[in-house]
Coordinates of N, CA and C in Angstrom, one line a residue:
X10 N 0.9 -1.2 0.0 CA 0.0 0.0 0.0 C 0.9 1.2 0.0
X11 N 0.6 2.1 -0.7 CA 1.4 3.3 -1.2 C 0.6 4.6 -0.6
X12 N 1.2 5.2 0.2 CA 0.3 6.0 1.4 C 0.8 7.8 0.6
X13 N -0.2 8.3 0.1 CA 0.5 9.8 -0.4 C 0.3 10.5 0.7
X14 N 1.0 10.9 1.4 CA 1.2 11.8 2.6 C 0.8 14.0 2.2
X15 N 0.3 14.2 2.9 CA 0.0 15.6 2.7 C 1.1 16.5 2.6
X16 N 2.5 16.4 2.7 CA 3.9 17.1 2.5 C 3.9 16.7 1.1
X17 N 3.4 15.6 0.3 CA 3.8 14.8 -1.2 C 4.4 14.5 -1.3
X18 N 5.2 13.9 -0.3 CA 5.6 12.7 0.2 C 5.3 11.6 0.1
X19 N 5.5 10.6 -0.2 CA 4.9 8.4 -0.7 C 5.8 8.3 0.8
X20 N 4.7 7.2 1.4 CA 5.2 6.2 1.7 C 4.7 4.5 1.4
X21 N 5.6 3.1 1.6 CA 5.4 2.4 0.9 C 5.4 1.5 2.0
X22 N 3.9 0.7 2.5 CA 3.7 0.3 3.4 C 3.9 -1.4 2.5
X23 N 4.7 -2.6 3.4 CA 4.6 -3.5 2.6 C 4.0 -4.9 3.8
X24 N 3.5 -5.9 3.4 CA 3.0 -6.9 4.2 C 2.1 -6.8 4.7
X25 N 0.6 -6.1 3.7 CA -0.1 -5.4 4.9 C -1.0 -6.6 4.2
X26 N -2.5 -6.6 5.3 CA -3.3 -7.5 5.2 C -4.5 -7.0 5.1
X27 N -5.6 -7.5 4.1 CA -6.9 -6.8 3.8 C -7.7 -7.6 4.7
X28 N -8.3 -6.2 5.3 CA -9.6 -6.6 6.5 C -10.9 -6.0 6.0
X29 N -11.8 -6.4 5.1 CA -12.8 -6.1 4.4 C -13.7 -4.9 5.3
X30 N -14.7 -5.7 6.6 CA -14.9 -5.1 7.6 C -14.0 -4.0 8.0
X31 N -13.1 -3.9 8.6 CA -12.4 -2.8 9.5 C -12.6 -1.3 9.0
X32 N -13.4 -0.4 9.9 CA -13.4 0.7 9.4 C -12.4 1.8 9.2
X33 N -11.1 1.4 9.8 CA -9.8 2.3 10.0 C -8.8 1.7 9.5
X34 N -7.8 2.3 9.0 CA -6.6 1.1 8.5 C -5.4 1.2 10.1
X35 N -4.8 0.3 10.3 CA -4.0 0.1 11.3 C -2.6 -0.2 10.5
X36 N -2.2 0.0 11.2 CA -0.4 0.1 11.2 C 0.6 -0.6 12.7
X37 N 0.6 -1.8 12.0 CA 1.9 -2.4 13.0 C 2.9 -2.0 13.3
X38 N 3.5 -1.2 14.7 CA 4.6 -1.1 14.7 C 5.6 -2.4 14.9
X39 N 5.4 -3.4 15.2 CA 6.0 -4.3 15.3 C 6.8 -4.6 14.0
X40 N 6.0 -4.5 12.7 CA 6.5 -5.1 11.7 C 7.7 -4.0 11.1
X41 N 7.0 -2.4 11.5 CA 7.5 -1.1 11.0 C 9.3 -1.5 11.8
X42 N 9.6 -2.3 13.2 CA 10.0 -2.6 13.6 C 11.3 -3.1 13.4
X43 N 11.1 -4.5 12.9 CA 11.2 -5.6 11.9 C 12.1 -5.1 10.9
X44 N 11.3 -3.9 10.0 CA 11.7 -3.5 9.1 C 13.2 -2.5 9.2
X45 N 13.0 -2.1 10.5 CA 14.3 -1.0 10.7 C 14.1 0.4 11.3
X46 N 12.5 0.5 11.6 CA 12.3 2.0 11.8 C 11.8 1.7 13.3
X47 N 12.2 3.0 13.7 CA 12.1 3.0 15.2 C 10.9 4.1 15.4
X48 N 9.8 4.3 16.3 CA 8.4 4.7 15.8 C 8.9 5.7 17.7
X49 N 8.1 6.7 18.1 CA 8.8 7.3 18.7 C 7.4 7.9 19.5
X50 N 6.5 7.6 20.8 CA 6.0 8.3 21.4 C 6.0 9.3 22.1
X51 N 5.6 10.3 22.5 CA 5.6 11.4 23.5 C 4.7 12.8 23.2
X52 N 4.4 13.2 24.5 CA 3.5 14.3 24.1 C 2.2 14.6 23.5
X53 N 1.7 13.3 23.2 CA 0.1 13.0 22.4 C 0.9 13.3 20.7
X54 N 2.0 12.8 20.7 CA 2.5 13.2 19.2 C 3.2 11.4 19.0
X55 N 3.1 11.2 17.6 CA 4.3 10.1 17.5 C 5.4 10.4 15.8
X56 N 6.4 9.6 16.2 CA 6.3 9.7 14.7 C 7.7 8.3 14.4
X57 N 7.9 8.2 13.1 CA 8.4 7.4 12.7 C 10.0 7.5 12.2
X58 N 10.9 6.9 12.5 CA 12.1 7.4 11.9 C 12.9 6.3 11.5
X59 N 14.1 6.7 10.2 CA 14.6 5.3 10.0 C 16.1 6.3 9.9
X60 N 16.6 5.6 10.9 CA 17.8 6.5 11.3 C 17.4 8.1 11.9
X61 N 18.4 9.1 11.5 CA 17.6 9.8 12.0 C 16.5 11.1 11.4
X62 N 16.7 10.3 10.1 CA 15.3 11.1 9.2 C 13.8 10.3 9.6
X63 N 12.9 11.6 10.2 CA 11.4 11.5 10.0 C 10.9 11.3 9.0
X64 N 10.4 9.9 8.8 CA 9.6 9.6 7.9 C 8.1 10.0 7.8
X65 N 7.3 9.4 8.6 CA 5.7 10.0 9.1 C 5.9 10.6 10.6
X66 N 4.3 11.3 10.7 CA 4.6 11.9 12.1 C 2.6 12.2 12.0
X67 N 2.8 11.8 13.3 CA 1.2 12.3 14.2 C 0.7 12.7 15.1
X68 N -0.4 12.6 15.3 CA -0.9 12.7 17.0 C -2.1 12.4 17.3
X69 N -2.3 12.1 18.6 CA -3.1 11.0 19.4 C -4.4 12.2 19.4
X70 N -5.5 11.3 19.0 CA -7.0 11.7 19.2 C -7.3 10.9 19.9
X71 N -8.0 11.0 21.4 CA -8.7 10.1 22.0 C -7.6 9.0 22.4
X72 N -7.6 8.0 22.3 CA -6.6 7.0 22.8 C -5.7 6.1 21.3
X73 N -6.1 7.0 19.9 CA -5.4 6.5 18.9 C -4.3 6.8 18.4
X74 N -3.3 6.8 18.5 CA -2.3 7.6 17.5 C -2.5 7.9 15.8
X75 N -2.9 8.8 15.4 CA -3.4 9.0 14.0 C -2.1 9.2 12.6
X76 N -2.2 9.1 11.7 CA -1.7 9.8 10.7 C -2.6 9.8 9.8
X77 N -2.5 11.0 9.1 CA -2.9 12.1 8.0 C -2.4 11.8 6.7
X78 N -3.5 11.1 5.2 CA -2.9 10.9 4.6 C -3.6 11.4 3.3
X79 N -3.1 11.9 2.0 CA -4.1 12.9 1.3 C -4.9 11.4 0.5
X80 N -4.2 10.4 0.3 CA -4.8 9.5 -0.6 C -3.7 8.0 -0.5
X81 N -5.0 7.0 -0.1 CA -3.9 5.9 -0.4 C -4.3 4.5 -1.4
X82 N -3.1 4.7 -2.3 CA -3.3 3.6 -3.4 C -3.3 2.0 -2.9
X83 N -3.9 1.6 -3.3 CA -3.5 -0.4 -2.7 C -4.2 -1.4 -3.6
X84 N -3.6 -2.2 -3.8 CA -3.9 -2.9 -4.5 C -3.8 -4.2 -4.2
X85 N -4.6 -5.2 -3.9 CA -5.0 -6.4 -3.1 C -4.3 -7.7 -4.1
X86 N -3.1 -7.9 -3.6 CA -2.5 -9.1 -4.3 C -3.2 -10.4 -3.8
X87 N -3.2 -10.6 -3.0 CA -3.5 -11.9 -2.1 C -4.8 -11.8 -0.6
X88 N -5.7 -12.6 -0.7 CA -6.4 -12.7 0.4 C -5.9 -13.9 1.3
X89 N -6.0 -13.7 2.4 CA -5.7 -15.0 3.4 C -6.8 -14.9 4.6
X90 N -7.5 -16.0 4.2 CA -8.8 -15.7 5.0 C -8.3 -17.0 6.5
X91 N -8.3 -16.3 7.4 CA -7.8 -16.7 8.9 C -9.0 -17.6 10.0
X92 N -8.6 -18.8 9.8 CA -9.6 -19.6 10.6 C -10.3 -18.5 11.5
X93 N -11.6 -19.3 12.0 CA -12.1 -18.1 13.1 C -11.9 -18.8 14.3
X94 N -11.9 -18.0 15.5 CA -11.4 -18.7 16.4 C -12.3 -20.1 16.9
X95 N -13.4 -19.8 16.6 CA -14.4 -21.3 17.1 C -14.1 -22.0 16.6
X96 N -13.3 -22.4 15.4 CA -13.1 -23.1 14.4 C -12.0 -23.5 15.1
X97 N -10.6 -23.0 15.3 CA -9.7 -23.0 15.6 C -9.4 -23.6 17.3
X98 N -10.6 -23.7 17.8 CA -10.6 -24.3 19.3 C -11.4 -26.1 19.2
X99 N -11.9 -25.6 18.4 CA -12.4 -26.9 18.1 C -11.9 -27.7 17.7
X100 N -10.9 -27.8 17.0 CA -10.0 -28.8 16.4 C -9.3 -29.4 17.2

């Protein structure tokens, strides 16, 4: 997913998973992680850094941390539909 950021700025989100339902899109810091970038709380602000250039940057509404984005492209290679859990206990 290719995130056009309001500076016109791209950024290029990769590994991400389509949740048909979900009204919000979420962002793993774990994987952002993984990848190399260190994500940075404080202040009701966050932001993202790979070294020590800011990549994205936000702030907390309510209990979420947000980012602002003018448009984002994506294009659904793969679905992977995830046992449900009743399914998954039952076995």
């Amino acid at each position: 997913v290719r995130l056009a950021l309001p500076d016109e700025m791209t950024f290029l989100l990769t590994g991400v998973r389509y949740v048909p339902d979900l009204k919000k899109n979420l962002i793993s810091t774990g994987q952002l992680d993984d990848q190399g970038f260190h994500t940075g709380f404080e202040d009701s602000r966050w932001k993202l850094l790979k070294g020590a250039k800011v990549i994205l940057k936000g702030q907390k509404i309510d209990t979420l941390y947000t980012l602002y984005v003018s448009e984002c492209h994506s294009h659904v290679v793969a679905i992977t539909e995830l046992p449900r859990i009743s399914l998954w206990h039952s076995r």
